[in-house]
Each structure stands twice: as C-alpha cells, then as structure tokens.
Short mmCIF file of C-alpha atoms in Angstrom, two decimals:
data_model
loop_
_atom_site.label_atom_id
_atom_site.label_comp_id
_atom_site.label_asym_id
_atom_site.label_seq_id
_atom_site.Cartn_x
_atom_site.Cartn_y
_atom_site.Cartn_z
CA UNK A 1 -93.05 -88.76 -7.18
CA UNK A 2 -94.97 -86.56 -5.30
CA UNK A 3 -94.04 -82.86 -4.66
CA UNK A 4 -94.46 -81.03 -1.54
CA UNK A 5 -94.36 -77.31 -1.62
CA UNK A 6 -93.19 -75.53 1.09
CA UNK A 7 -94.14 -72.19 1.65
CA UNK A 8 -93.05 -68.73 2.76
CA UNK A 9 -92.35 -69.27 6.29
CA UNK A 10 -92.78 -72.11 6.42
CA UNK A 11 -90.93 -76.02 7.01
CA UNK A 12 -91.10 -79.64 5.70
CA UNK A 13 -89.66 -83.05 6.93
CA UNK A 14 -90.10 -86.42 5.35
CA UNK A 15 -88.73 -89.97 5.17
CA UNK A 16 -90.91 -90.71 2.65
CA UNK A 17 -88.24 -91.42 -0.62
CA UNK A 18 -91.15 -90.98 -2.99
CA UNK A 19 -91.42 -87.16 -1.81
CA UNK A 20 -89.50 -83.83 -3.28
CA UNK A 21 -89.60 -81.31 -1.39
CA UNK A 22 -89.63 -77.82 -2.69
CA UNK A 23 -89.65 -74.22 -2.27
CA UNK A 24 -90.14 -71.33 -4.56
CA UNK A 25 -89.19 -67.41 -4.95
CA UNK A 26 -86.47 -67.17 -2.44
CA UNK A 27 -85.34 -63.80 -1.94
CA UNK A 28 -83.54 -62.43 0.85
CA UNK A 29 -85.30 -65.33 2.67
CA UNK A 30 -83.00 -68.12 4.02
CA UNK A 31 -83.49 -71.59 2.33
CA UNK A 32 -81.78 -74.53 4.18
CA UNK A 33 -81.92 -77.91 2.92
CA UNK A 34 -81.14 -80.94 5.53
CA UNK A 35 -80.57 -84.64 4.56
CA UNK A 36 -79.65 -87.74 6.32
CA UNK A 37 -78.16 -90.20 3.77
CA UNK A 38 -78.76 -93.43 6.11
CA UNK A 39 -82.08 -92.30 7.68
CA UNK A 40 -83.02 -91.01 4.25
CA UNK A 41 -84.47 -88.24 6.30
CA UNK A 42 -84.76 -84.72 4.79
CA UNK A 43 -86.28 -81.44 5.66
CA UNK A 44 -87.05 -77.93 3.90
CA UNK A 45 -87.03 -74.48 5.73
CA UNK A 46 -87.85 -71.37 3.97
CA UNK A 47 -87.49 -68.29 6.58
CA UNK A 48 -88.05 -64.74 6.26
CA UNK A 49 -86.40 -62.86 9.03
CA UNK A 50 -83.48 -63.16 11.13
CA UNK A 51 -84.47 -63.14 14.98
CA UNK A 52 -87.84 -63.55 16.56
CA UNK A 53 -87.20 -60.56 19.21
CA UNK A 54 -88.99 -58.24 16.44
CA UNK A 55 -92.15 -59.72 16.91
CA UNK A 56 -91.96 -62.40 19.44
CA UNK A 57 -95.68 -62.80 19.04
CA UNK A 58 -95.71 -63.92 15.54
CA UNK A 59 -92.68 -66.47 16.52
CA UNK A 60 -95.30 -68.30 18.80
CA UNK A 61 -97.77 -68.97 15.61
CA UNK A 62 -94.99 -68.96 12.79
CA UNK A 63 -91.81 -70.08 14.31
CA UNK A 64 -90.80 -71.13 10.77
CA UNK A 65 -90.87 -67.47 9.89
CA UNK A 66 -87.68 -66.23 11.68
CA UNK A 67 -83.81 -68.06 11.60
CA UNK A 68 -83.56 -68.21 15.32
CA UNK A 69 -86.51 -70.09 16.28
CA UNK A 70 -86.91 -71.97 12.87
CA UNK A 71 -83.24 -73.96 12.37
CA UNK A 72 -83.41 -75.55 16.29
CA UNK A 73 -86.93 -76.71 15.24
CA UNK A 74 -85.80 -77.70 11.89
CA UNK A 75 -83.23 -79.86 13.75
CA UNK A 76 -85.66 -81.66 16.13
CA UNK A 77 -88.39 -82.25 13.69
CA UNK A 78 -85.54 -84.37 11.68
CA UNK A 79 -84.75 -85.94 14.46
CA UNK A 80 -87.95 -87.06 15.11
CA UNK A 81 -87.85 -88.93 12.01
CA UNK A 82 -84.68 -90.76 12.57
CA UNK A 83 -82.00 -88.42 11.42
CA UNK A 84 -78.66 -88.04 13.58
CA UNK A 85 -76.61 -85.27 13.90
CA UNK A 86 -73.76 -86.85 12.90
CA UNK A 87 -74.53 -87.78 9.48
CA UNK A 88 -76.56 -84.63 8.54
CA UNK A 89 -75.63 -82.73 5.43
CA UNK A 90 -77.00 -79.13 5.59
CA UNK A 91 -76.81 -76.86 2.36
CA UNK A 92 -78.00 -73.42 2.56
CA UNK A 93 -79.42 -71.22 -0.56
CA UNK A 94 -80.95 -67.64 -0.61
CA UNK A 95 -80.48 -64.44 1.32
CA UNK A 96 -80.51 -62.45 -2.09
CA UNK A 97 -80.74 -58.55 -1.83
CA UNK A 98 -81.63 -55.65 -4.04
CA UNK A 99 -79.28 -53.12 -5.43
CA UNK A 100 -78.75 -51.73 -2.16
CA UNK A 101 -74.83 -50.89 -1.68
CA UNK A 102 -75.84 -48.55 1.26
CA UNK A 103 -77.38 -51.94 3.21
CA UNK A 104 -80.65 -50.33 4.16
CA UNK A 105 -82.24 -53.90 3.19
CA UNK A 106 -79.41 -55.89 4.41
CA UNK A 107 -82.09 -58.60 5.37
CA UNK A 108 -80.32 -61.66 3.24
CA UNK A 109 -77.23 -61.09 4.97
CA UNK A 110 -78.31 -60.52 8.52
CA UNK A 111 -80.59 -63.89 7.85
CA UNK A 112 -77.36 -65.94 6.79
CA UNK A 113 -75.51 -64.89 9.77
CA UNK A 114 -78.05 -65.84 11.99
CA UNK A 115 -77.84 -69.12 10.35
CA UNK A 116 -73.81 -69.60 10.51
CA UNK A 117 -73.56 -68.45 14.03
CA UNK A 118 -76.26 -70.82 15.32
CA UNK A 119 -74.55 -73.40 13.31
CA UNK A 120 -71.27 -72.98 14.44
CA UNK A 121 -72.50 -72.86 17.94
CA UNK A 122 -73.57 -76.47 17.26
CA UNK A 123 -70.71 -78.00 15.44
CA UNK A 124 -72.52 -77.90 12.34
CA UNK A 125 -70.82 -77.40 8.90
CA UNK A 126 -72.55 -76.14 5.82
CA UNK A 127 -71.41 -78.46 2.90
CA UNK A 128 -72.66 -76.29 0.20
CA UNK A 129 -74.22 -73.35 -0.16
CA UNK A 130 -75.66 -70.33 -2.78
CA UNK A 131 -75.68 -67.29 -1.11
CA UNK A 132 -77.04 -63.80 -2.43
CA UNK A 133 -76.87 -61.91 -5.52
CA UNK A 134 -79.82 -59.71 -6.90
CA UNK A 135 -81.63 -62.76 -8.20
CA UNK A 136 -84.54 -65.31 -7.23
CA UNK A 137 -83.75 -69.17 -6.37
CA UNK A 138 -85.74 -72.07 -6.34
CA UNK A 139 -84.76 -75.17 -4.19
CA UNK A 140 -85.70 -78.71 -4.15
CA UNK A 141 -84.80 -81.78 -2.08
CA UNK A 142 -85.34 -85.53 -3.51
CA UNK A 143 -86.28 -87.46 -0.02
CA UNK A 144 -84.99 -90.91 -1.87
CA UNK A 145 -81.69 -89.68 -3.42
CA UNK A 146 -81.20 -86.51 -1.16
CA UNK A 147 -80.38 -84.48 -4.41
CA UNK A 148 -80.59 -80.86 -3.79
CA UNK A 149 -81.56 -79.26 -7.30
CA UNK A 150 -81.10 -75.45 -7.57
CA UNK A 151 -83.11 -72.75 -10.18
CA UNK A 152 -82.08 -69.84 -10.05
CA UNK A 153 -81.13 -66.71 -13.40
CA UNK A 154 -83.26 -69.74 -15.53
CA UNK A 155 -80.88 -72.79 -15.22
CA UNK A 156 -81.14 -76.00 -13.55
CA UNK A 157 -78.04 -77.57 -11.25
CA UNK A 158 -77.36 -80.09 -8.88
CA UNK A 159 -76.29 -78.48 -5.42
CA UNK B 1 -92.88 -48.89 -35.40
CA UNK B 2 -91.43 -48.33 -32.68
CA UNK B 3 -92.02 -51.05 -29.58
CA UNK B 4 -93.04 -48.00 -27.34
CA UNK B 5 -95.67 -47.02 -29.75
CA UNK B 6 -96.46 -50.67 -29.89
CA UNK B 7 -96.82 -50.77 -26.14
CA UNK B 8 -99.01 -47.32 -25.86
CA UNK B 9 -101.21 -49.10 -28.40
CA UNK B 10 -101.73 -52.08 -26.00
CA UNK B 11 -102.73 -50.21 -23.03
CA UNK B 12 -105.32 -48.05 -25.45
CA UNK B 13 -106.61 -51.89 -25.75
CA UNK B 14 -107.08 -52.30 -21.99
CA UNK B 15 -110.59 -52.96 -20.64
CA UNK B 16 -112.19 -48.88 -19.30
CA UNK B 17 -112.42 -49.14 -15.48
CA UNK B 18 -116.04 -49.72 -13.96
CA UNK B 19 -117.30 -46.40 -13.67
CA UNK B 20 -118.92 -47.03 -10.01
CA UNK B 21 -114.65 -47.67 -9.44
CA UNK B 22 -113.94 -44.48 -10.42
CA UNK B 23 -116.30 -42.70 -8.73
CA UNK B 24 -114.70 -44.69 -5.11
CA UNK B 25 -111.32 -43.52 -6.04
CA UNK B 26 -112.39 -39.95 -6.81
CA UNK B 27 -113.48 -39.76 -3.27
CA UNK B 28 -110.85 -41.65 -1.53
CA UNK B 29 -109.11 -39.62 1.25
CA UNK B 30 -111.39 -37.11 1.22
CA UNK B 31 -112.60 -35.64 4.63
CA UNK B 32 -115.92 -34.89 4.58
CA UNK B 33 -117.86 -37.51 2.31
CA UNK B 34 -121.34 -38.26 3.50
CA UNK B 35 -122.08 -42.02 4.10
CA UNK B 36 -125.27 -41.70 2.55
CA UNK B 37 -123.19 -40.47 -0.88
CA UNK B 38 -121.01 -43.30 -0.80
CA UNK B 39 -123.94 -46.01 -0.29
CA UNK B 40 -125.61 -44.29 -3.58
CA UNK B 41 -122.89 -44.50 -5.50
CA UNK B 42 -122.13 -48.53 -4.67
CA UNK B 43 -126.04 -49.09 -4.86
CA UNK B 44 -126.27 -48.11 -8.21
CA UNK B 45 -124.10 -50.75 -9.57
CA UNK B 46 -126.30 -54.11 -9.00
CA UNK B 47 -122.93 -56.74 -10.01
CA UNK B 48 -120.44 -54.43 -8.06
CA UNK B 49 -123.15 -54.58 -4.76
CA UNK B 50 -123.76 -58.08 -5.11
CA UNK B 51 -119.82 -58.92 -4.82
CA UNK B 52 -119.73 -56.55 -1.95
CA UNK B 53 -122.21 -58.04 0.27
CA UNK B 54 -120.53 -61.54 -0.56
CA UNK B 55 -116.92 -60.88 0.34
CA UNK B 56 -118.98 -59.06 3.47
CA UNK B 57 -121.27 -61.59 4.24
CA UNK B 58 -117.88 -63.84 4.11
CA UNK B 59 -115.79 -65.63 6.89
CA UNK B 60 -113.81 -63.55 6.96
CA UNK B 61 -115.63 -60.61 9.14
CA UNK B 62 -117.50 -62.92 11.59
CA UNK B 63 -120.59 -61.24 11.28
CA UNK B 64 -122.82 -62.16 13.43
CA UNK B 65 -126.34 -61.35 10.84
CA UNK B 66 -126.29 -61.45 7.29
CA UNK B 67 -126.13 -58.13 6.00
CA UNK B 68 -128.07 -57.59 3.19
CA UNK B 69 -127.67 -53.52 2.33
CA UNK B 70 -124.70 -51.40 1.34
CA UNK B 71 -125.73 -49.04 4.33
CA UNK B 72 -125.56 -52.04 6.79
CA UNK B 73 -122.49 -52.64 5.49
CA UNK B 74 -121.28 -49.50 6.17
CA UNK B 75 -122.47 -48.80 9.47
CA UNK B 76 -120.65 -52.12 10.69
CA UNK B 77 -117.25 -52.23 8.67
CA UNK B 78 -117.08 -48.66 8.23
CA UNK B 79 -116.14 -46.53 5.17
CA UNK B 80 -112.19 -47.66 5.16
CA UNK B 81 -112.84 -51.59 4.61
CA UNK B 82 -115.96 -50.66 2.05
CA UNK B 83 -113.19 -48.62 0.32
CA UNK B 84 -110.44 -51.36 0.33
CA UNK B 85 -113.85 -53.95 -0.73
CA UNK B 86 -114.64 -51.74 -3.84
CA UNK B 87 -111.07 -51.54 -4.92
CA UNK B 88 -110.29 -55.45 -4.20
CA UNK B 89 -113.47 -56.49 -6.12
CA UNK B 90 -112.63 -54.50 -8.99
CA UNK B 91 -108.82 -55.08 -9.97
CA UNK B 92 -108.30 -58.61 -8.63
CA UNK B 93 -109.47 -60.34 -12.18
CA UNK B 94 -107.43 -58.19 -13.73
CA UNK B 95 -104.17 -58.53 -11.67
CA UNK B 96 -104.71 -62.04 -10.54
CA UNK B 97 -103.22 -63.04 -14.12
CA UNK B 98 -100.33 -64.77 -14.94
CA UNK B 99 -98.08 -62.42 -16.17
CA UNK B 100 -95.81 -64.36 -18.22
CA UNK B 101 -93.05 -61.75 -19.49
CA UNK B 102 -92.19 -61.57 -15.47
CA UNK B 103 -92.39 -65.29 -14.90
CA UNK B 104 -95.30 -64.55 -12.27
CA UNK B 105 -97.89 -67.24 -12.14
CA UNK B 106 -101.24 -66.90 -11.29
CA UNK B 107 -102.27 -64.97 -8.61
CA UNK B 108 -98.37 -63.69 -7.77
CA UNK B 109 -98.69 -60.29 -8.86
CA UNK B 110 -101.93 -59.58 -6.68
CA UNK B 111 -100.06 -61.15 -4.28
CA UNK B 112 -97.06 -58.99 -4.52
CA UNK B 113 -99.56 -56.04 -4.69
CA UNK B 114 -101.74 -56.68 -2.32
CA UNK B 115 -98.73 -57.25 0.20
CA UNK B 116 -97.19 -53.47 -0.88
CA UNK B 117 -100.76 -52.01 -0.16
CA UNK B 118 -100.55 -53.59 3.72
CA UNK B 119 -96.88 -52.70 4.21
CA UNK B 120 -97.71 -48.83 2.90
CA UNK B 121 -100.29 -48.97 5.37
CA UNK B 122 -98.26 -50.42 7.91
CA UNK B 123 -95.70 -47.92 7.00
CA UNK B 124 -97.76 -44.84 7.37
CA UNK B 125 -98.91 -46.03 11.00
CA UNK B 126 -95.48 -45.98 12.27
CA UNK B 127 -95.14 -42.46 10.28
CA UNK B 128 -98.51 -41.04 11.98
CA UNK B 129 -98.98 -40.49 7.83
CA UNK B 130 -103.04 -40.22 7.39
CA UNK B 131 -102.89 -41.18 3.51
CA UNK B 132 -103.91 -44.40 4.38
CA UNK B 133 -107.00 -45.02 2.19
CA UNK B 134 -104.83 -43.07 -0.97
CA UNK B 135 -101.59 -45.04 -0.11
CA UNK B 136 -103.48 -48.84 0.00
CA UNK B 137 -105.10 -48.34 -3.42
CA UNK B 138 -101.98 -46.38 -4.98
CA UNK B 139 -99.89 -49.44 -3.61
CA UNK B 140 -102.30 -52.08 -4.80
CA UNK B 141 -101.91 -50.78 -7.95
CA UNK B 142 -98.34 -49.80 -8.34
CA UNK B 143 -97.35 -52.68 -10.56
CA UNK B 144 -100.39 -52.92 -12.86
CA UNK B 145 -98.23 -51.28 -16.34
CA UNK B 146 -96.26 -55.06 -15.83
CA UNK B 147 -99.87 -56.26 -17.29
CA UNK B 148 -99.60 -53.94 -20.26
CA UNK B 149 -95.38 -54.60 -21.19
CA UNK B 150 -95.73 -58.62 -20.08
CA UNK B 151 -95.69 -59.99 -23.85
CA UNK B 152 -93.17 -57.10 -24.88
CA UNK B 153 -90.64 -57.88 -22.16
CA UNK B 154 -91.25 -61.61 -23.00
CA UNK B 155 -90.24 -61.15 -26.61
CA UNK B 156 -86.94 -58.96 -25.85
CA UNK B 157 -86.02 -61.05 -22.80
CA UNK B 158 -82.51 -61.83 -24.38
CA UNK B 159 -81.82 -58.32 -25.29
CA UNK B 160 -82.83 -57.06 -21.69
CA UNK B 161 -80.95 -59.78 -20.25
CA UNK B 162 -78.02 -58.54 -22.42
CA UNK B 163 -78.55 -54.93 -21.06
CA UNK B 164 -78.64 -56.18 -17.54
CA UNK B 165 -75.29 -57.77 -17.91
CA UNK B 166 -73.57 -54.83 -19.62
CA UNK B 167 -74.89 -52.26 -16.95
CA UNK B 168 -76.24 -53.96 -14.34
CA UNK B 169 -78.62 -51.34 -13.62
CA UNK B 170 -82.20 -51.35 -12.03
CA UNK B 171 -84.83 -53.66 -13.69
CA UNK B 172 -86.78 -50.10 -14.88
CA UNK B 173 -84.48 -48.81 -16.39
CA UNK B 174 -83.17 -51.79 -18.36
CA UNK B 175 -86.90 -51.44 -18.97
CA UNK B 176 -87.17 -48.04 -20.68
CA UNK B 177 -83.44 -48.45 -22.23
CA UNK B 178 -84.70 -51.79 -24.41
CA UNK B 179 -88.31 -51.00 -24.60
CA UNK B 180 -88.42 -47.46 -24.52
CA UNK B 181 -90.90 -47.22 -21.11
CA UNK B 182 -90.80 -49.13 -17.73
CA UNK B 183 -93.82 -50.68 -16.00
CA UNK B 184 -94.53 -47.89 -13.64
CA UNK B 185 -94.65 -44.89 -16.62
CA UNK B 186 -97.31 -47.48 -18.22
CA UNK B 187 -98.91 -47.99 -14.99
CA UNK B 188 -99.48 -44.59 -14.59
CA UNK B 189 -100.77 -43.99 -18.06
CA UNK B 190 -102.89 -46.73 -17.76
CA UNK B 191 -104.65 -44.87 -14.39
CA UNK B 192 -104.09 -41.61 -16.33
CA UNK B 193 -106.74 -43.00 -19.23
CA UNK B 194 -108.93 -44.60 -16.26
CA UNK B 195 -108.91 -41.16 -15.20
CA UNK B 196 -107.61 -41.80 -11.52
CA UNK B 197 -106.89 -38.45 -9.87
CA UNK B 198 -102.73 -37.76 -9.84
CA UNK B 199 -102.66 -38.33 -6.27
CA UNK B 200 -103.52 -42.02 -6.56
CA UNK B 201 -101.16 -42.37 -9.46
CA UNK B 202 -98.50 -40.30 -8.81
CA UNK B 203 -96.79 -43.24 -6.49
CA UNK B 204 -97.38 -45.43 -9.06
CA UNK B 205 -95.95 -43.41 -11.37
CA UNK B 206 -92.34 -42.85 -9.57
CA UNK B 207 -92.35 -46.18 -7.45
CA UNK B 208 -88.69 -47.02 -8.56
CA UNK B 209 -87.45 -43.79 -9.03
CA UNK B 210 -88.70 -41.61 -6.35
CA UNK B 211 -85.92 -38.92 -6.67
CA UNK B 212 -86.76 -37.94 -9.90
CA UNK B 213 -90.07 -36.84 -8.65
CA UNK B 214 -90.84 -34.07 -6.36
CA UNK B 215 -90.42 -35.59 -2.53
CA UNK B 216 -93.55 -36.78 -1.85
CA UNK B 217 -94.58 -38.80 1.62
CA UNK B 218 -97.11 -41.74 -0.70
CA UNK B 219 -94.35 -41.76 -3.19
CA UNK B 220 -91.70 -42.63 -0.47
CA UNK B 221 -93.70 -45.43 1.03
CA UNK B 222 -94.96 -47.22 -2.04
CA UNK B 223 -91.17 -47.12 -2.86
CA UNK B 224 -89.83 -48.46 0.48
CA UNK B 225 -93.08 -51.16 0.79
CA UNK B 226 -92.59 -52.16 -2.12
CA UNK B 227 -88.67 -53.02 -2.31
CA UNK B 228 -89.36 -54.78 0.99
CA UNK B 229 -92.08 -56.96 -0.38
CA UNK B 230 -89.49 -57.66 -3.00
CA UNK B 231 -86.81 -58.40 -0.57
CA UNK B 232 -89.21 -60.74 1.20
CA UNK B 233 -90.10 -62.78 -2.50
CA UNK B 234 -93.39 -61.92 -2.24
CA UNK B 235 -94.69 -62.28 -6.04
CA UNK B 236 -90.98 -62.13 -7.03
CA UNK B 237 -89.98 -62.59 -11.05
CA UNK B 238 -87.80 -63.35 -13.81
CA UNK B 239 -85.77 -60.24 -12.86
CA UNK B 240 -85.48 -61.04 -9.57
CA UNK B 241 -84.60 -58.13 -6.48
CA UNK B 242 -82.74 -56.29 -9.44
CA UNK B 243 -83.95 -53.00 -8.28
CA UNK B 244 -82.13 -50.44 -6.12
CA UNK B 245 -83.66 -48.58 -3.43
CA UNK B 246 -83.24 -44.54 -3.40
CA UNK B 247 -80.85 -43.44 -0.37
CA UNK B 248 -82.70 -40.18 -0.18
CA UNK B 249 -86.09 -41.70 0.51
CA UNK B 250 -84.54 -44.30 3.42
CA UNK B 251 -83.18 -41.06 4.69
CA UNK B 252 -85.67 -39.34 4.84
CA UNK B 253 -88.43 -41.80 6.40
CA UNK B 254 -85.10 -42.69 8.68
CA UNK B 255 -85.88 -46.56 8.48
CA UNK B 256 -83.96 -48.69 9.92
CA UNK B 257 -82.97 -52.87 8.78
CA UNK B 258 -84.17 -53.67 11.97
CA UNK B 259 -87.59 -51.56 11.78
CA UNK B 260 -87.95 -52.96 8.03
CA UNK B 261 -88.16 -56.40 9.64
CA UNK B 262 -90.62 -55.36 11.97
CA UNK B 263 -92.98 -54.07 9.24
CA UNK B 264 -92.32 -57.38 7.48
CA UNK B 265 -93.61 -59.63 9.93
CA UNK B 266 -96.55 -57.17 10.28
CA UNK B 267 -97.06 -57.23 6.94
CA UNK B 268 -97.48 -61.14 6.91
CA UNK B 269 -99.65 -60.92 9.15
CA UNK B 270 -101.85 -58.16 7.72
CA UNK B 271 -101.90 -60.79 4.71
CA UNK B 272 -103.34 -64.01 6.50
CA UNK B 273 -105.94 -61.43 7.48
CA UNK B 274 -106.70 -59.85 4.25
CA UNK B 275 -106.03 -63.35 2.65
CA UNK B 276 -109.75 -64.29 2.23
CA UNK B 277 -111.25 -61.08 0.67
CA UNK B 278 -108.33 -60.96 -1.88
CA UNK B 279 -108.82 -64.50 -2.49
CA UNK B 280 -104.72 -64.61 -2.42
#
C-alpha cells in the first residue's frame, strides 16, 4: 500500500486501489472524503477557509485552500477519473474550534456551512460525518476498499 | 520532589543561548542602532556568519551576486530580514524537535512557531503596531517552555487527560493544575535565564492568559496569532484547539471572524515565502 499525504490546503484523487489517502492535524479546517464504490474512485480535500472573496488572489494559486472554490473542483477532478454523481458517498470530518463560546474563531463552523449549503445546492447528501469539538482529527481513505478510517482524542475507527 | 522542581531543574539543563544571539535580541526594536554596530556584532561569530551568508546567498532572495560580507548583506536585505536571519539560524535546531509529550513530530513546532511569528506580523500591519521586529521573535518563541515540560506532560498524560475531562478547562491550566507550571511560565523562564530583555518575553510569558497580565499591544497579538494558527492546525498536538481565547483581548484589537480569515490566508502565504530560510 502506498500512502499519499495530503496537505494543508491542499486535494488528492486516485483510482489507484493500492493508494490511501491521508490527511493529518485537522483543526477548524474542513476534511471531506469522496468515494465511488463502482469506479473505485476516491478523493481527499483538506481546506482552510470558508470563501475565496477574502483573498481572491490566493484562490487563483491555492483553490484547495478555501470551501467554495475547493468542493466544485473536488467534484470534477473525481469525475475525471470515472466517478458519477450518482453513486458518490461523501463523508465530512473537521471544523474543530477552540474554547471560544463568544465565536470570535467561529472558522470550523462557518467552513462546514459553506460545505452543506453548496452541497445541498447540488443534491448531495453527507452520509457520515465528525464535526467539531476542541480536538485534532486525522482522516484516511483506502482507494481499494473506500474505508474511511478516523484518529482523532488517540483512537482509531472506521467512519 | 516535587514535578515543578523537577521541571525547573530541566530547563537549568538547557543549552545557554549563543551569546552573538543575545546581543541581536538586546537590540531588537531599537531606533537608532548603527549598521556598522550590528555588522560587528554578527562578524565576530565566524559559525553564526557563515550560516548567514548561506541562507542569504540561498534561493530564496534571488540575488543576483553572491554576497560574501555581513555588510553586503545588510545593505541589500536590510536590518529587519538580518534580524529575522540571526534569530531563525539560532533556535531552529532547537525547536525543530520532535516534541513527543505534545505528539508534535519533527519540525511541527517550528512550524507552528514560525507561522505565529508571520501572523503577529501580519497582525500588527493591519494595527499600524511598529513592534514588528520584537513581536516576530517574541512569537517565534512563544511555545519554546513545551521543549522543557515535553517528557513531564508525557509521563502524566493520563492524569492531565483526567483533569481535562473533570474541568474541561484550557490546556495551560490543566498544565499548571497537574504539573504545577504551564509551557508559557517555563518559556519565559527559560528566556529569563537566556537573559532576553522582558519585552521579548513578556508575550511569551502571558500568551494564553493575556488578562492576567497588564494589557499589553505584543501580548494581545501573540495571543490572537497564535490561537489562529491553532485554529488553522498548524503544528497542532495531543491536546488539540483546547485553549480558549480571552474576550477582552478580541475586544480590544476589535477583530473580526471574517478579518481572522483574511490574516490566515496571509499568513500562508507569508509561510511559502519564509518556507526556505526556516527550512519548514
């Protein structure tokens, strides 16, 4: 098996079933996790911020880096490699926060909305998801078996 | 005896900082320093000069010549990135460490550091704030009492984790109830024996718990750059974003979510700039 890490701001596809795909450290970052049982197709997005209009600039070099720009991409790349919409699973992990009951770092939240609205836009469902808390998650995507395994407060479990 | 004792013992046991260091930091943010005086002072430390003109000579700056003297360094980066060059060259063995008590591999605490110290800096721009030389080194070195309490919080993990549960308080002070001091009192002891002038370690000192200090504008943004570098999992640990950001410092800096994200993505970028000379 051969692990590909995907970075902060950053995105993965593959249809290669000897691949996992992995990312590390999300915090209030958005993780989503797409799979196409039939295609075997599956992709990896780990994004930062919520909408490009901040710093539309940065968006042109590192789309990955904010929801809006990155999930419509994430889509299309898949696609590219024979996944349908149809048959897509999407599972979405992160968007953590700190102790922050006031919301002045409301960043995990505002970058899951982002997510469910474009989503639900598109007829898209989320089929499982791990959303927020105080603490850290790791995420990783078999390409073969499309098992999602989730780290996060030190244990291991399927997603 | 007791494990605080046991900790103040450890940082004793910490390598002394470079003297040519300290003499950088003594002058940081000061006004009027003469070019020539800051050249004499780097010159005088062959190891420390030869590391400079590398990192200068690197990539990274696009020179056009190879520079080949501290003064021709100078003259073309100016005093600011000589500053940040000293500083980066001198802590980054030290803090590029895994530090295993936080679950940070190699290389994520500099990381997490060296991301505070360009989202301070960022911060102060937006502020018109002119502590920028203080507020980048302060920054980079806000975390560096996790290197001293690493093994200890290792060792009592379940008993912290225990804490956690039953209070549910900030990491710190989970920290200081179980241990008996958090990582930013032994950070600033740590620049206290280093003899780093209270300016510099002041934010370091209060970084989670700015309101128990007197207000102060570098204490403020270390705080605020720092729980968004957090936010952002940018060398992110065991304990996670279990820290809580002080209302009366967002108040008064008046920062909005919205302008947070801003400095975020500038922050990024900042980082694929820096990325080279930090080796990060």
């Amino acid at each position: 098996m051969k692990t590909v890490v995907v970075g902060i701001s950053d995105m993965k596809v593959s249809n290669n079933t000897k691949e996992i795909l992995i990312t590390y450290s999300l915090g209030s970052c958005l993780g989503v996790v797409l799979y196409d049982p039939v295609a075997h197709v599956a992709g990896l997005l780990h994004s930062m911020l919520p909408l490009s209009k901040i710093d539309p600039l940065k968006a042109k070099t590192s789309p990955w880096m904010f929801v809006d720009t990155a999930v419509p991409l994430l889509f299309k790349e898949a696609y590219k490699l024979g996944a349908e919409k149809k048959r897509i699973i999407v599972k979405a992990v992160g968007c953590s926060s700190l102790l922050d009951e006031q919301g002045f770092f409301k960043i995990g939240e505002r970058n899951f909305t982002v997510l469910r609205k474009l989503l639900w836009k598109n007829n898209i469902l989320i089929e499982k998801q791990d959303i927020g808390g105080n603490h850290s998650r790791t995420v990783s995507i078999a390409v073969g078996s499309g098992r999602v395994i989730l780290k996060a407060k030190g244990e291991e479990n399927e997603l | 005896m007791s494990i605080k004792k046991e900790i103040l013992d450890n940082i004793k046991s910490l390598p002394a900082m470079n003297t040519t260091t300290k003499k950088i930091m003594a002058i940081l943010g000061s006004t009027n320093v003469e070019i020539s005086e800051v050249v004499k002072i780097i010159e005088y430390d062959p190891a420390l000069t030869s590391n400079v003109l590398k990192l200068v000579n690197s990539a990274y700056f696009g020179l056009q010549s190879e520079v080949t003297s501290i003064k021709q360094a100078v003259v073309l980066l100016g005093l600011n990135q000589i500053y940040r060059i000293v500083i980066a060259v001198s802590f980054s063995s030290l803090m590029n460490k895994p530090i295993a008590g936080y679950e940070l591999p190699s290389g994520a605490l500099w990381k997490h550091c060296v991301a505070t110290a360009i989202a301070s800096e960022t911060i102060a721009q937006m502020l018109k704030n002119s502590d920028a030389d203080v507020l980048f080194t302060a920054a980079l070195l806000h975390d560096i009492g996790k290197i001293a309490l690493s093994t200890f919080v290792d060792e009592y993990y379940n008993l912290i984790e225990e804490e956690s549960r039953k209070i549910g308080e900030s990491f710190e002070i989970i920290e200081r109830k179980v241990l008996g001091i958090d990582h930013a009192e032994a950070g600033a002891i740590i620049l206290k024996n280093w003899g780093i002038p209270e300016g510099l370690y002041s934010p370091v000192r209060w970084h989670h718990s700015p309101d128990d200090c007197t207000p102060a504008v570098t204490v403020d943004i270390v705080h605020v750059a720092d729980s968004l570098c957090l936010t952002g999992g940018l060398g992110i640990g065991r304990e996670g974003l279990q820290y809580r950001p002080s209302i009366k410092v967002m108040k008064r800096l008046s920062l909005k979510t919205e302008t947070m994200e801003m400095i975020m993505s500038r922050t990024m970028t900042g980082l694929d700039n820096i990325k080279e000379i930090f080796e990060i």
